[in-house]
Amino acid sequence: MSRGLFRAVTKPLPDLILLCAADGRILAANLAAVRTLPQLSACADLFELVADDPDGLRRHLDHWLRSGDPLPGAVTVKGTDGEPVRFRCHGARATWWNGPEAAVQLHLTRLDGTDRFVALSQQVAALNQEVAFRRAIEAERRKLLAAEQAGRSRLQRLYRLTTALASATTLAEVVRAARESAPDALDAADVVLELHSRRLVPSLEPAESLLATSGDAWVDLDRVAVRGADGRRRTAGERPVRDASDAPGSQGGGATVRMPLEAAGLVLGRLTVHYGTGTPPEPDHITAVVQQIAQALRRAGLYEHEHRLAERLQRSLLPQLPDVADLGISSRYAPGTSMVEVGGDWYDVYALDEDRTGLTVGDVAGHGLAEAAAMARISAALRSIVLRCGTSPATVLHELNAFLDTYHPGLMATACYLVFDRRTRTVRYSRAGHPPPLLIGADGGSRHLDRALAPPLGPVPGVRYREAEIAVGGGDTLLLYTDGLIERRGESLDVGLARLAALARDSTGLTVEELCDLFLHHQPGAEFPDDRAPEKRGGLRPRRRRTPAGAPPRTP
């Protein structure tokens, strides 16, 4: 086909048709091409007219020359006004061309808003943009959700630490709570507590140590440093401070953070946090955890100090029991809880004459310094009353009730007073609302002295107290106690009384000292909401709240 025939065939076509050589020279153009862009005329250089990528057009021409099928493409040509005009292009080798050189036939369609291909392309582009936007939103949503979940998890772990520290009362409990909950709250592998014991709890004695109270779970910075077998200096009696590589579960080379434990302007020690291969959280989070631990340590230290003072006060109020011929006497006192050890339980033994011995056990309602002070005054009043009428249990309780009504209105106490007569081998007793003493035979049999019961001391003035008498045999034991020994949460007192009677069957052959320990510790795993105080005497041993205050006289 010649140029003339090409122009004749393509003249009526509305689209632009070009015939180009491999070097970009336009060999022929139809009428629509010349009218649309006059520069698209024969002999023009298409590469010079292309506005965007001449090299790309060269590659397309080479490709079209090698292909017999029309392949799509795109080309941008400079218009007469200098503005670029985009065309959708289909090119293929012109096999019908009989010229001296190979040629490519180009079919150009202008890309504008009316072009269906352009509209479809724009829709596809808009759809792609929307999909990309939605993916970005979804990725951001997942990121925010992950951050929210991580924040919630951190708050939960921090809450567990806060709860554990808030429920901890003693230093041992605070240290245990910190070691168990702080690593989780800090996303750490391990924590080490190093504390100044003398700042936490001022020493009451030169040789006093907190190790017995808080164990070896922390390093005491106030103890004398010694050099261990490994050649490193560490505090005496304590394990060495661990390096980062020594922390349990660490992989070595992890980050280590050391923060001072400061509360009320006092540096109590420091907390060493090892992160293994993890990354430490932000400093504000670490500071919040450290401050909580420091405040809990400060609170526990103050409690520990008050606890020791209170314990000394309580111990100073306990009587020194006399030695009575032919009677084995022993006593024990134990607090019912880990709270400050001050209560209103009392017990005492009185040598009335050569043949008779008086015993008393009682409990002032409540706990605290006021109750302890009232107990001390009651004990002093009892000794005065016993000097006058100690051989009459009912009279002793009557006088004591009048004392409370006069000097301690509103105060209530339970009490039991007994007189053992070794000549007649009898025990006379009277009770003011107090649990019944337990008389244990030499063969392990037992019975409760549950008669002669009257209202507690204090609330009801002018109460008429009664007496009861029971015979005792050789080797018998009398156990006096306060309600703390038999009380359990959610359990009837009758169950506790029956438990003591059952335990008495195992007491055959034990000394009064061993008997006190047996009854005091017969339920080591139980929670005691009240104090316990046992005392035993030959065959007689009085007892206090939740601790046997004594045991009845074991007569020869």
XYZ file of C-alpha atoms in Angstrom:
556
model
C 0.000 0.000 0.000
C 1.309 3.460 -0.920
C 0.975 6.770 0.939
C -1.792 7.931 -1.367
C -3.846 4.817 -0.833
C -3.248 5.113 2.958
C -4.579 8.693 2.974
C -7.582 7.710 0.887
C -8.459 4.772 3.140
C -7.991 6.653 6.450
C -9.500 9.985 5.354
C -13.072 9.274 6.560
C -11.924 7.840 9.921
C -12.556 10.139 12.960
C -9.559 8.856 14.939
C -5.980 9.859 14.346
C -3.981 7.390 12.219
C -0.217 7.742 11.800
C 2.355 5.776 9.892
C 5.822 6.079 11.507
C 9.268 4.770 10.758
C 11.494 3.209 13.395
C 13.416 6.481 13.832
C 10.193 8.349 14.765
C 9.737 10.053 11.405
C 6.045 10.373 10.388
C 5.656 8.796 6.966
C 1.946 9.597 6.577
C -0.979 10.993 8.609
C -4.712 10.956 7.907
C -6.878 14.078 7.728
C -8.185 13.753 11.317
C -4.595 13.766 12.661
C -3.620 16.890 10.698
C -6.801 18.698 11.766
C -6.359 17.786 15.430
C -2.670 18.638 15.574
C -1.188 20.222 12.429
C 2.281 19.320 13.570
C 1.387 15.635 13.111
C 2.097 15.866 9.385
C 4.284 13.847 7.102
C 8.051 14.181 7.605
C 7.617 15.483 11.199
C 9.696 13.866 13.972
C 7.329 12.255 16.459
C 10.079 12.034 19.092
C 10.389 15.824 19.077
C 6.623 16.248 19.436
C 6.336 13.899 22.429
C 6.045 15.899 25.653
C 6.689 13.314 28.357
C 9.012 10.378 27.515
C 10.709 10.164 24.076
C 12.872 7.245 25.190
C 9.771 5.390 26.289
C 8.212 6.027 22.893
C 11.320 4.607 21.202
C 10.989 1.431 23.234
C 7.314 1.226 22.316
C 8.081 1.663 18.608
C 10.705 -1.085 18.750
C 8.229 -3.325 20.484
C 5.427 -2.563 18.011
C 7.756 -3.208 15.069
C 8.408 -6.715 16.402
C 4.736 -7.451 17.054
C 2.036 -8.135 14.552
C -0.781 -7.618 17.052
C -1.964 -4.172 18.163
C -0.589 -3.474 21.638
C -1.939 -0.683 23.854
C 0.145 2.232 24.959
C -0.035 5.935 25.722
C 1.617 9.034 24.311
C 1.552 12.732 25.158
C 2.075 15.246 22.328
C 2.690 18.979 22.600
C -0.327 20.895 21.292
C -0.284 24.070 19.173
C -0.685 26.159 22.322
C 2.170 24.345 24.050
C -0.147 22.361 26.376
C 0.303 18.573 26.416
C -2.380 16.445 24.799
C -2.700 12.823 25.948
C -3.595 10.023 23.581
C -4.427 6.400 24.141
C -2.421 4.570 21.515
C -2.598 1.173 19.844
C 0.403 0.300 17.703
C 1.344 -2.594 15.469
C 3.700 -3.294 12.587
C 2.203 -2.164 9.269
C 2.600 -5.389 7.331
C 0.710 -3.913 4.378
C 3.293 -1.138 3.912
C 5.375 -1.595 0.763
C 7.833 1.185 1.422
C 11.610 0.774 1.593
C 11.631 0.619 5.407
C 9.522 -0.985 8.065
C 6.744 1.138 9.508
C 4.363 1.154 12.495
C 0.716 2.034 12.222
C -0.466 4.096 15.225
C -4.096 4.506 16.153
C -4.475 7.508 18.526
C -7.555 8.256 20.626
C -7.598 11.464 22.560
C -7.906 10.980 26.317
C -10.484 13.385 27.711
C -13.500 13.248 30.023
C -15.731 11.763 27.353
C -13.471 8.849 26.718
C -14.830 5.666 28.227
C -11.357 4.351 28.848
C -10.419 7.543 30.680
C -13.588 7.417 32.736
C -12.904 3.804 33.607
C -9.293 4.618 34.450
C -10.412 7.471 36.673
C -12.891 5.207 38.421
C -10.210 2.577 38.953
C -7.829 5.215 40.293
C -10.503 6.546 42.625
C -11.300 3.008 43.782
C -7.620 2.290 44.390
C -7.313 5.504 46.363
C -10.345 4.618 48.465
C -9.031 1.099 49.101
C -5.652 2.517 50.104
C -7.377 5.027 52.397
C -9.454 2.310 54.018
C -6.400 0.125 54.476
C -4.594 3.020 56.118
C -7.577 3.605 58.410
C -7.748 -0.107 59.282
C -4.024 -0.220 59.988
C -4.347 2.846 62.212
C -7.356 1.297 63.953
C -5.409 -1.919 64.616
C -2.519 0.135 65.908
C -4.791 2.113 68.243
C -6.515 -1.096 69.383
C -3.172 -2.742 70.124
C -2.068 0.362 72.045
C -5.347 0.373 73.975
C -5.031 -3.323 74.820
C -1.414 -2.843 75.880
C -2.423 0.134 78.028
C -5.301 -1.808 79.581
C -3.030 -4.757 80.297
C -0.462 -2.451 81.894
C -3.148 -0.811 84.023
C -4.389 -4.222 85.142
C -0.873 -5.283 86.139
C -0.343 -1.976 87.898
C -3.667 -2.451 89.679
C -2.590 -5.917 90.849
C 0.602 -4.421 92.251
C -1.349 -1.613 93.929
C -3.790 -4.103 95.438
C -0.994 -6.359 96.694
C 0.856 -3.416 98.272
C -2.333 -1.998 99.798
C -3.179 -5.326 101.435
C 0.385 -5.787 102.743
C 0.830 -4.780 106.366
C 4.271 -5.930 107.430
C 7.631 -5.379 105.746
C 7.777 -9.059 104.836
C 4.425 -8.788 103.063
C 5.420 -5.591 101.221
C 8.709 -7.144 100.076
C 6.903 -10.269 98.919
C 4.266 -8.216 97.063
C 6.973 -6.131 95.365
C 9.030 -9.148 94.290
C 5.978 -11.037 92.988
C 4.009 -8.203 91.319
C 6.528 -5.467 90.414
C 8.281 -7.411 87.575
C 4.931 -7.962 85.852
C 3.899 -4.324 86.336
C 7.234 -3.147 84.901
C 7.485 -5.744 82.093
C 10.751 -6.767 83.737
C 12.520 -10.067 84.324
C 13.356 -9.456 87.978
C 13.588 -6.803 90.699
C 15.980 -6.532 93.642
C 15.162 -4.541 96.796
C 18.001 -2.892 98.694
C 16.765 -1.174 101.849
C 18.069 0.840 104.777
C 16.600 -1.109 107.696
C 17.449 1.604 110.236
C 15.558 4.183 108.240
C 12.603 1.877 107.808
C 12.395 0.791 111.443
C 14.453 2.560 114.139
C 16.244 -0.099 116.151
C 14.996 -0.659 119.698
C 18.091 -2.656 120.615
C 21.700 -2.530 119.336
C 21.616 -6.117 118.062
C 18.115 -6.006 116.676
C 17.641 -7.134 113.084
C 14.744 -7.177 110.665
C 15.864 -10.403 109.014
C 13.631 -12.537 111.205
C 10.677 -10.368 110.265
C 11.235 -9.910 106.553
C 13.379 -12.874 105.618
C 16.275 -12.662 103.161
C 14.269 -11.420 100.172
C 16.001 -8.036 100.270
C 19.451 -6.616 100.856
C 19.992 -4.683 104.080
C 22.189 -1.686 103.219
C 22.777 -0.883 106.908
C 24.473 -4.149 107.779
C 28.248 -4.431 107.948
C 29.690 -5.276 104.551
C 31.851 -8.397 104.340
C 33.732 -10.059 101.536
C 32.167 -13.316 100.411
C 33.712 -16.429 98.947
C 33.232 -15.022 95.467
C 35.483 -12.088 96.363
C 32.735 -9.495 96.148
C 31.665 -7.331 99.061
C 28.140 -7.811 100.312
C 26.148 -7.228 103.464
C 26.673 -9.698 106.265
C 24.115 -12.466 106.376
C 22.605 -11.429 103.058
C 22.925 -12.759 99.556
C 24.947 -10.520 97.178
C 23.307 -7.926 95.005
C 22.697 -9.540 91.645
C 24.102 -8.175 88.452
C 21.910 -7.899 85.377
C 23.254 -11.196 84.079
C 22.408 -12.936 87.383
C 18.704 -12.115 87.325
C 16.393 -15.128 87.050
C 15.134 -15.664 83.541
C 17.543 -13.160 82.020
C 19.317 -13.790 78.754
C 22.241 -11.579 79.655
C 23.045 -8.138 78.326
C 19.617 -6.706 79.176
C 18.932 -3.206 80.417
C 19.103 -2.510 84.164
C 17.392 0.441 85.829
C 18.087 1.548 89.413
C 15.677 3.935 91.078
C 15.801 5.377 94.623
C 12.945 4.414 96.937
C 11.980 7.725 98.511
C 8.973 8.527 100.700
C 8.251 11.546 102.912
C 11.622 13.022 101.913
C 13.510 9.970 103.189
C 15.511 7.646 100.917
C 14.632 4.153 102.122
C 16.809 2.296 99.625
C 16.689 1.544 95.929
C 14.965 -0.756 93.484
C 17.019 -2.485 90.799
C 14.977 -3.592 87.786
C 16.429 -5.977 85.223
C 14.701 -6.194 81.835
C 16.527 -9.150 80.283
C 16.188 -8.711 76.532
C 13.111 -6.473 76.867
C 12.883 -2.708 76.551
C 12.157 -0.613 79.674
C 8.837 1.267 79.652
C 8.707 5.048 79.766
C 10.343 6.651 82.832
C 7.023 7.999 84.175
C 5.640 4.471 84.471
C 8.732 3.219 86.306
C 8.585 6.227 88.638
C 4.910 5.545 89.459
C 5.665 1.926 90.380
C 8.710 2.879 92.455
C 6.735 5.534 94.353
C 4.027 3.024 95.229
C 6.595 0.558 96.562
C 8.365 3.303 98.526
C 5.125 4.480 100.138
C 4.160 0.912 101.041
C 7.616 0.349 102.586
C 7.342 3.560 104.571
C 3.903 2.591 105.856
C 5.075 -0.935 106.723
C 8.162 0.444 108.467
C 6.041 2.703 110.671
C 3.748 -0.225 111.403
C 6.743 -2.439 112.238
C 8.025 0.147 114.680
C 4.617 0.550 116.311
C 4.220 -3.221 116.347
C 7.455 -3.684 118.278
C 6.603 -0.953 120.744
C 3.148 -2.428 121.221
C 4.576 -5.910 121.669
C 6.905 -4.665 124.377
C 4.035 -2.893 126.053
C 1.876 -6.025 125.883
C 4.650 -8.253 127.188
C 5.315 -5.834 130.046
C 1.667 -6.135 131.092
C 1.774 -9.938 131.308
C 2.250 -11.206 134.887
C 5.171 -13.077 136.341
C 3.559 -16.266 137.610
C 4.560 -17.417 141.097
C 6.032 -20.788 141.979
C 3.473 -22.884 143.861
C 4.436 -26.101 145.589
C 3.114 -29.300 143.997
C 1.638 -27.384 141.045
C 3.051 -27.127 137.550
C 2.147 -23.765 135.995
C 2.795 -22.614 132.455
C 1.399 -19.860 130.251
C 1.483 -18.762 126.628
C 0.340 -15.643 124.815
C 0.075 -15.236 121.043
C -1.569 -12.506 118.967
C -4.506 -13.586 116.852
C -3.436 -11.537 113.794
C -0.405 -9.694 112.451
C -1.910 -6.381 113.568
C -0.440 -4.331 116.423
C -0.139 -6.729 119.328
C -2.089 -4.846 122.012
C -5.260 -6.312 123.464
C -7.283 -6.689 126.611
C -6.661 -10.336 127.556
C -5.286 -11.115 131.000
C -4.423 -14.045 133.230
C -2.859 -14.377 136.676
C -2.176 -16.805 139.514
C -2.409 -15.926 143.232
C -0.959 -17.868 146.189
C -3.819 -17.339 148.662
C -2.464 -19.486 151.502
C -0.625 -22.756 152.046
C -3.485 -24.838 150.663
C -5.360 -22.628 148.212
C -4.345 -21.048 144.939
C -6.419 -18.572 142.909
C -6.449 -18.392 139.132
C -8.058 -15.898 136.797
C -8.389 -15.410 133.075
C -10.347 -12.707 131.251
C -10.797 -10.585 128.191
C -11.634 -6.897 127.795
C -13.788 -6.379 124.712
C -11.878 -4.714 121.858
C -8.264 -4.117 120.878
C -6.029 -1.122 121.305
C -4.152 0.926 123.849
C -7.338 1.850 125.730
C -8.256 -1.823 126.186
C -4.681 -2.689 127.179
C -4.690 0.103 129.751
C -8.067 -1.082 131.108
C -6.697 -4.628 131.312
C -3.720 -3.379 133.318
C -6.021 -1.560 135.777
C -8.286 -4.613 136.058
C -5.270 -6.827 136.801
C -4.117 -4.405 139.496
C -7.624 -4.188 140.959
C -7.935 -7.975 140.949
C -4.792 -8.360 143.023
C -6.195 -5.958 145.575
C -9.571 -7.717 145.591
C -7.974 -11.152 145.879
C -6.042 -10.044 148.999
C -9.390 -9.347 150.708
C -11.694 -12.092 149.427
C -9.698 -14.293 147.076
C -11.089 -17.550 148.467
C -14.624 -16.713 147.239
C -14.871 -16.693 143.411
C -18.359 -15.138 143.368
C -17.275 -12.323 145.695
C -14.186 -11.621 143.572
C -16.299 -11.227 140.410
C -18.852 -9.130 142.287
C -16.127 -6.755 143.499
C -14.575 -6.617 140.020
C -17.952 -5.839 138.444
C -18.437 -2.975 140.914
C -14.944 -1.688 140.036
C -15.780 -1.581 136.326
C -19.154 0.043 136.959
C -17.474 2.781 139.017
C -14.258 3.478 137.122
C -14.910 2.139 133.612
C -18.581 2.705 132.760
C -19.447 1.283 129.370
C -16.547 -1.177 129.390
C -17.302 -4.882 129.075
C -15.131 -7.848 129.962
C -15.498 -11.580 130.399
C -13.726 -13.310 133.248
C -13.373 -16.567 135.128
C -12.004 -16.886 138.639
C -11.116 -20.234 140.250
C -9.760 -21.426 143.589
C -7.902 -24.703 143.815
C -7.790 -26.305 147.276
C -5.081 -28.942 147.392
C -6.284 -30.143 150.805
C -9.788 -31.068 149.586
C -8.671 -31.579 145.950
C -11.469 -29.377 144.660
C -11.794 -26.409 142.328
C -14.432 -23.760 143.045
C -15.131 -21.341 140.228
C -17.379 -18.583 138.935
C -17.745 -17.290 135.371
C -18.784 -13.895 134.010
C -19.611 -14.639 130.374
C -16.288 -16.403 129.845
C -15.756 -19.707 127.924
C -15.697 -22.708 130.271
C -12.305 -24.008 131.489
C -11.421 -27.558 130.481
C -10.538 -30.141 133.136
C -8.353 -32.859 131.625
C -7.923 -36.145 133.465
C -4.739 -38.130 133.661
C -6.242 -40.649 131.234
C -7.010 -37.976 128.580
C -10.689 -37.713 129.425
C -12.006 -34.178 129.842
C -15.011 -32.095 130.807
C -15.884 -28.400 130.533
C -16.548 -26.412 133.713
C -19.704 -24.945 132.220
C -21.677 -24.148 135.379
C -21.801 -20.952 137.502
C -22.314 -18.748 134.436
C -23.405 -15.088 134.758
C -23.423 -12.027 132.452
C -20.109 -10.363 131.520
C -18.563 -7.740 133.782
C -19.527 -4.108 133.280
C -22.822 -3.764 131.388
C -25.099 -4.987 134.195
C -24.444 -3.564 137.684
C -25.368 -5.573 140.781
C -25.162 -8.989 139.126
C -25.354 -11.915 141.529
C -22.550 -14.290 140.636
C -22.790 -17.981 141.441
C -20.210 -20.604 142.299
C -19.712 -24.244 141.368
C -17.310 -26.858 142.684
C -15.688 -29.885 141.112
C -13.287 -32.492 142.444
C -9.913 -33.048 140.761
C -7.712 -36.097 140.849
C -4.014 -36.657 140.909
C -2.407 -35.725 137.585
C -5.447 -33.742 136.383
C -4.890 -30.571 134.380
C -7.035 -27.445 134.241
C -6.908 -25.453 131.009
C -7.931 -21.785 131.109
C -8.163 -19.838 127.847
C -9.813 -16.941 126.095
C -12.253 -17.163 123.212
C -9.545 -16.675 120.591
C -8.482 -20.288 121.064
C -11.843 -21.721 119.996
C -13.260 -19.060 117.658
C -13.092 -19.514 113.893
C -14.839 -17.435 111.285
C -18.105 -19.026 110.236
C -17.872 -21.730 112.906
C -19.948 -22.298 116.036
C -18.241 -22.032 119.444
C -19.558 -25.502 120.258
C -17.363 -26.862 117.465
C -14.321 -25.162 118.999
C -15.143 -26.522 122.458
C -15.526 -30.018 121.052
C -12.199 -29.624 119.254
C -10.428 -28.862 122.545
C -12.012 -31.903 124.199
C -10.898 -34.112 121.314
C -7.370 -32.686 121.502
C -7.231 -33.452 125.239
C -7.336 -37.164 124.427
C -3.869 -36.816 122.879
C -2.399 -35.018 125.909
C -1.674 -38.076 128.038
C 1.847 -38.023 129.457
C 2.671 -34.443 128.398
C 4.111 -31.862 130.747
C 2.271 -28.592 131.339
C 4.750 -26.839 129.021
C 4.079 -29.348 126.267
C 0.348 -29.108 126.881
C 0.405 -25.329 126.438
C 2.255 -25.674 123.149
C -0.108 -28.429 122.020
C -3.245 -26.353 122.560
C -1.729 -23.107 121.365
C -0.584 -24.533 118.036
C -3.261 -27.166 117.424
C -4.381 -25.326 114.252
C -1.296 -23.615 112.815
C -2.981 -22.905 109.457
C -6.123 -21.290 110.896
C -6.782 -17.553 110.985
C -7.063 -16.189 114.519
C -9.071 -12.953 114.667
C -8.332 -12.647 118.394
C -5.411 -13.041 120.778
C -4.411 -16.329 122.405
C -2.742 -16.604 125.840
C -2.207 -19.902 127.728
C -0.921 -20.451 131.257
C -0.520 -23.694 133.134
C 0.264 -24.559 136.673
C 1.255 -27.951 138.029
C -2.152 -29.320 137.358
C -3.540 -25.853 136.729
C -2.888 -23.712 133.692
C -4.794 -20.547 132.862
C -5.113 -19.214 129.356
C -5.940 -16.072 127.408
C -7.681 -15.194 124.223
C -6.746 -17.604 121.514
C -3.733 -18.647 123.473
C -4.086 -21.063 126.350
C -3.661 -18.946 129.431
C -3.194 -21.807 131.762
C -3.867 -25.409 132.567
C -5.671 -26.617 135.678
C -3.447 -27.844 138.428
C -2.009 -31.172 137.779
C -2.129 -32.520 141.275
C 0.306 -35.147 142.475
